[in-house]
Amino acid sequence: MYDERINKTERGQLARTPIFVGALIMKNLDVQIVKLEPMRVATVLGFGPSPEEEAWAKLNAWVGPKGFRDRPEQHRIFGFNNPDPSPGSPNYGYELWIEVGPDVEPEGDVRIQDFTGGLYAVARCEVPKGKYEVIGKIWKQLATWREDSKYKPGHHQWLEEAVQFESPALEFVLDLYIPIAE
């Protein structure tokens, strides 16, 4: 048995999708429709069998002295595979973005770019310690939600936003952004 919750998105569309992991229902997938505005971002790239760790190490080394992590509401952090994993290779890339102001300049491995924004369906992904496979499963559920919705696939970047949280049971929390178009 599970708690079936119904949430309304900004546009009033019902968003109720159970998430299945094997035979167990984890929770309902609450989907929100979000328009990300254009933003300026600093970007770093990791590549290899664990590119997320490499990208986070680069980002943390750069943002630490600047105090950006002290103001998470002004410096949102997004990530995505770049390039995607390839069959037969353990290596792939992961790119991290942190929102920055107009006064920030590139330095070292850190590049600056402008993101044009876009319309997204967004779902929260709570990752228990060591259970990274949950991320892929929730991405699949979100993609299925989009296929069954009135929205078309968008052509802008898929994103994972790092979310601040406090729970000893969780390793981290992401908001998953799948691009949509009306």
Short mmCIF file of C-alpha atoms in Angstrom, two decimals:
data_model
loop_
_atom_site.label_atom_id
_atom_site.label_comp_id
_atom_site.label_asym_id
_atom_site.label_seq_id
_atom_site.Cartn_x
_atom_site.Cartn_y
_atom_site.Cartn_z
CA MET A 1 0.00 0.00 0.00
CA TYR A 2 1.22 3.51 -0.68
CA ASP A 3 0.13 7.07 -0.07
CA GLU A 4 -1.32 8.28 -3.38
CA ARG A 5 -0.96 12.04 -3.44
CA ILE A 6 -2.32 14.30 -6.14
CA ASN A 7 -0.61 17.61 -6.77
CA LYS A 8 -1.58 20.30 -9.22
CA THR A 9 1.10 21.90 -11.34
CA GLU A 10 1.23 25.62 -12.09
CA ARG A 11 -1.07 25.02 -15.05
CA GLY A 12 -3.57 23.00 -13.03
CA GLN A 13 -2.70 19.68 -14.68
CA LEU A 14 -2.87 16.72 -12.32
CA ALA A 15 0.51 15.11 -11.79
CA ARG A 16 0.26 11.68 -10.18
CA THR A 17 2.69 8.95 -11.21
CA PRO A 18 3.80 6.13 -8.91
CA ILE A 19 7.52 5.30 -9.06
CA PHE A 20 8.23 1.57 -9.30
CA VAL A 21 11.54 0.05 -8.22
CA GLY A 22 11.23 -3.67 -8.83
CA ALA A 23 7.93 -4.63 -7.20
CA LEU A 24 8.13 -1.84 -4.63
CA ILE A 25 6.48 1.54 -5.08
CA MET A 26 8.89 4.14 -3.69
CA LYS A 27 6.69 7.22 -3.74
CA ASN A 28 4.63 9.30 -6.12
CA LEU A 29 6.38 11.39 -8.72
CA ASP A 30 5.26 14.98 -8.24
CA VAL A 31 5.82 16.90 -11.45
CA GLN A 32 5.92 20.69 -11.61
CA ILE A 33 6.08 22.82 -14.75
CA VAL A 34 8.88 25.38 -14.39
CA LYS A 35 10.20 28.07 -16.71
CA LEU A 36 13.90 28.64 -16.13
CA GLU A 37 14.87 32.17 -17.03
CA PRO A 38 18.09 32.88 -18.91
CA MET A 39 21.13 32.91 -16.65
CA ARG A 40 24.87 33.37 -16.74
CA VAL A 41 26.78 30.34 -15.48
CA ALA A 42 30.31 29.30 -14.62
CA THR A 43 30.93 25.79 -15.89
CA VAL A 44 33.41 22.98 -15.15
CA LEU A 45 33.76 19.56 -16.75
CA GLY A 46 34.81 16.19 -15.36
CA PHE A 47 35.59 13.18 -17.57
CA GLY A 48 36.30 9.54 -16.74
CA PRO A 49 34.64 6.66 -14.89
CA SER A 50 33.51 9.01 -12.05
CA PRO A 51 33.17 12.42 -13.73
CA GLU A 52 30.69 13.78 -11.19
CA GLU A 53 33.32 13.58 -8.44
CA GLU A 54 35.91 15.28 -10.64
CA ALA A 55 33.52 18.06 -11.66
CA TRP A 56 32.42 18.65 -8.05
CA ALA A 57 36.05 18.80 -6.89
CA LYS A 58 36.83 21.45 -9.53
CA LEU A 59 33.69 23.44 -8.73
CA ASN A 60 34.22 23.32 -4.96
CA ALA A 61 37.86 24.43 -5.32
CA TRP A 62 36.74 27.42 -7.38
CA VAL A 63 33.61 28.49 -5.45
CA GLY A 64 34.99 27.98 -1.94
CA PRO A 65 37.16 31.11 -1.80
CA LYS A 66 34.44 33.16 -3.52
CA GLY A 67 31.78 32.33 -0.89
CA PHE A 68 29.20 31.32 -3.51
CA ARG A 69 28.08 28.30 -1.45
CA ASP A 70 27.09 30.71 1.35
CA ARG A 71 24.32 32.13 -0.87
CA PRO A 72 22.70 29.08 -2.58
CA GLU A 73 19.59 31.04 -3.58
CA GLN A 74 21.79 33.32 -5.74
CA HIS A 75 24.12 30.59 -7.01
CA ARG A 76 22.02 27.60 -8.04
CA ILE A 77 24.00 24.56 -9.21
CA PHE A 78 22.99 22.39 -12.18
CA GLY A 79 24.68 19.39 -13.80
CA PHE A 80 24.29 17.01 -16.73
CA ASN A 81 26.17 14.32 -18.64
CA ASN A 82 28.49 15.77 -21.31
CA PRO A 83 29.25 13.62 -23.23
CA ASP A 84 26.76 10.87 -22.42
CA PRO A 85 28.01 7.39 -21.52
CA SER A 86 28.88 5.20 -24.53
CA PRO A 87 28.31 1.44 -24.71
CA GLY A 88 31.51 -0.45 -23.92
CA SER A 89 33.29 2.49 -22.28
CA PRO A 90 33.39 3.27 -18.55
CA ASN A 91 34.17 6.91 -19.37
CA TYR A 92 31.75 9.77 -19.84
CA GLY A 93 31.61 13.43 -18.94
CA TYR A 94 29.71 15.46 -16.39
CA GLU A 95 29.35 19.23 -16.60
CA LEU A 96 28.42 21.42 -13.64
CA TRP A 97 27.03 24.94 -13.84
CA ILE A 98 26.78 27.48 -11.04
CA GLU A 99 24.74 30.62 -11.56
CA VAL A 100 26.94 33.74 -11.42
CA GLY A 101 26.62 37.48 -11.88
CA PRO A 102 27.95 39.67 -14.69
CA ASP A 103 31.14 40.54 -12.79
CA VAL A 104 32.47 36.94 -12.66
CA GLU A 105 35.30 36.14 -15.10
CA PRO A 106 36.58 32.77 -16.36
CA GLU A 107 39.74 31.39 -14.78
CA GLY A 108 41.64 28.10 -14.99
CA ASP A 109 39.26 25.24 -15.83
CA VAL A 110 36.23 27.46 -15.25
CA ARG A 111 34.43 28.81 -18.32
CA ILE A 112 31.59 31.34 -18.41
CA GLN A 113 28.57 30.96 -20.67
CA ASP A 114 25.00 32.15 -21.06
CA PHE A 115 22.09 29.71 -20.74
CA THR A 116 18.97 30.73 -22.67
CA GLY A 117 16.53 29.09 -20.25
CA GLY A 118 13.44 27.11 -21.19
CA LEU A 119 10.32 25.28 -20.10
CA TYR A 120 10.74 22.12 -18.00
CA ALA A 121 8.86 19.37 -16.22
CA VAL A 122 10.62 18.95 -12.86
CA ALA A 123 10.61 16.07 -10.37
CA ARG A 124 12.46 15.69 -7.08
CA CYS A 125 14.93 12.80 -6.73
CA GLU A 126 15.96 11.87 -3.17
CA VAL A 127 19.01 9.60 -3.32
CA PRO A 128 19.55 7.31 -0.32
CA LYS A 129 23.17 6.60 0.65
CA GLY A 130 24.81 4.45 -2.06
CA LYS A 131 21.61 4.07 -4.14
CA TYR A 132 22.65 6.03 -7.24
CA GLU A 133 20.50 3.84 -9.52
CA VAL A 134 17.48 5.78 -8.21
CA ILE A 135 18.53 8.72 -10.40
CA GLY A 136 18.17 6.77 -13.66
CA LYS A 137 14.88 5.24 -12.54
CA ILE A 138 13.36 8.62 -11.75
CA TRP A 139 14.66 10.05 -15.05
CA LYS A 140 12.81 7.18 -16.82
CA GLN A 141 9.62 7.90 -14.87
CA LEU A 142 9.87 11.59 -15.74
CA ALA A 143 10.41 10.77 -19.44
CA THR A 144 7.34 8.49 -19.33
CA TRP A 145 5.36 11.28 -17.68
CA ARG A 146 6.35 13.64 -20.51
CA GLU A 147 5.35 11.08 -23.18
CA ASP A 148 1.92 10.70 -21.55
CA SER A 149 1.41 14.45 -21.04
CA LYS A 150 0.20 17.17 -23.39
CA TYR A 151 3.80 18.46 -23.70
CA LYS A 152 6.23 17.79 -26.52
CA PRO A 153 9.96 17.17 -26.00
CA GLY A 154 11.95 20.39 -25.77
CA HIS A 155 15.35 20.75 -27.41
CA HIS A 156 17.15 22.59 -24.60
CA GLN A 157 19.50 21.01 -22.05
CA TRP A 158 18.32 18.34 -19.59
CA LEU A 159 19.45 19.38 -16.08
CA GLU A 160 19.92 18.08 -12.55
CA GLU A 161 19.78 20.78 -9.87
CA ALA A 162 21.59 20.16 -6.58
CA VAL A 163 19.12 20.86 -3.77
CA GLN A 164 20.02 21.80 -0.18
CA PHE A 165 18.69 19.18 2.27
CA GLU A 166 19.06 17.89 5.82
CA SER A 167 18.60 14.14 6.20
CA PRO A 168 21.12 11.60 7.47
CA ALA A 169 19.39 8.90 5.36
CA LEU A 170 20.03 10.71 2.08
CA GLU A 171 23.29 11.13 0.20
CA PHE A 172 21.93 14.02 -1.85
CA VAL A 173 18.79 15.49 -3.43
CA LEU A 174 18.34 16.54 -7.05
CA ASP A 175 15.55 18.25 -8.94
CA LEU A 176 15.47 16.64 -12.39
CA TYR A 177 14.58 19.01 -15.26
CA ILE A 178 13.33 17.41 -18.49
CA PRO A 179 12.88 19.89 -21.36
CA ILE A 180 9.35 20.36 -22.67
CA ALA A 181 7.56 22.47 -25.26
CA GLU A 182 3.88 23.36 -25.58
#
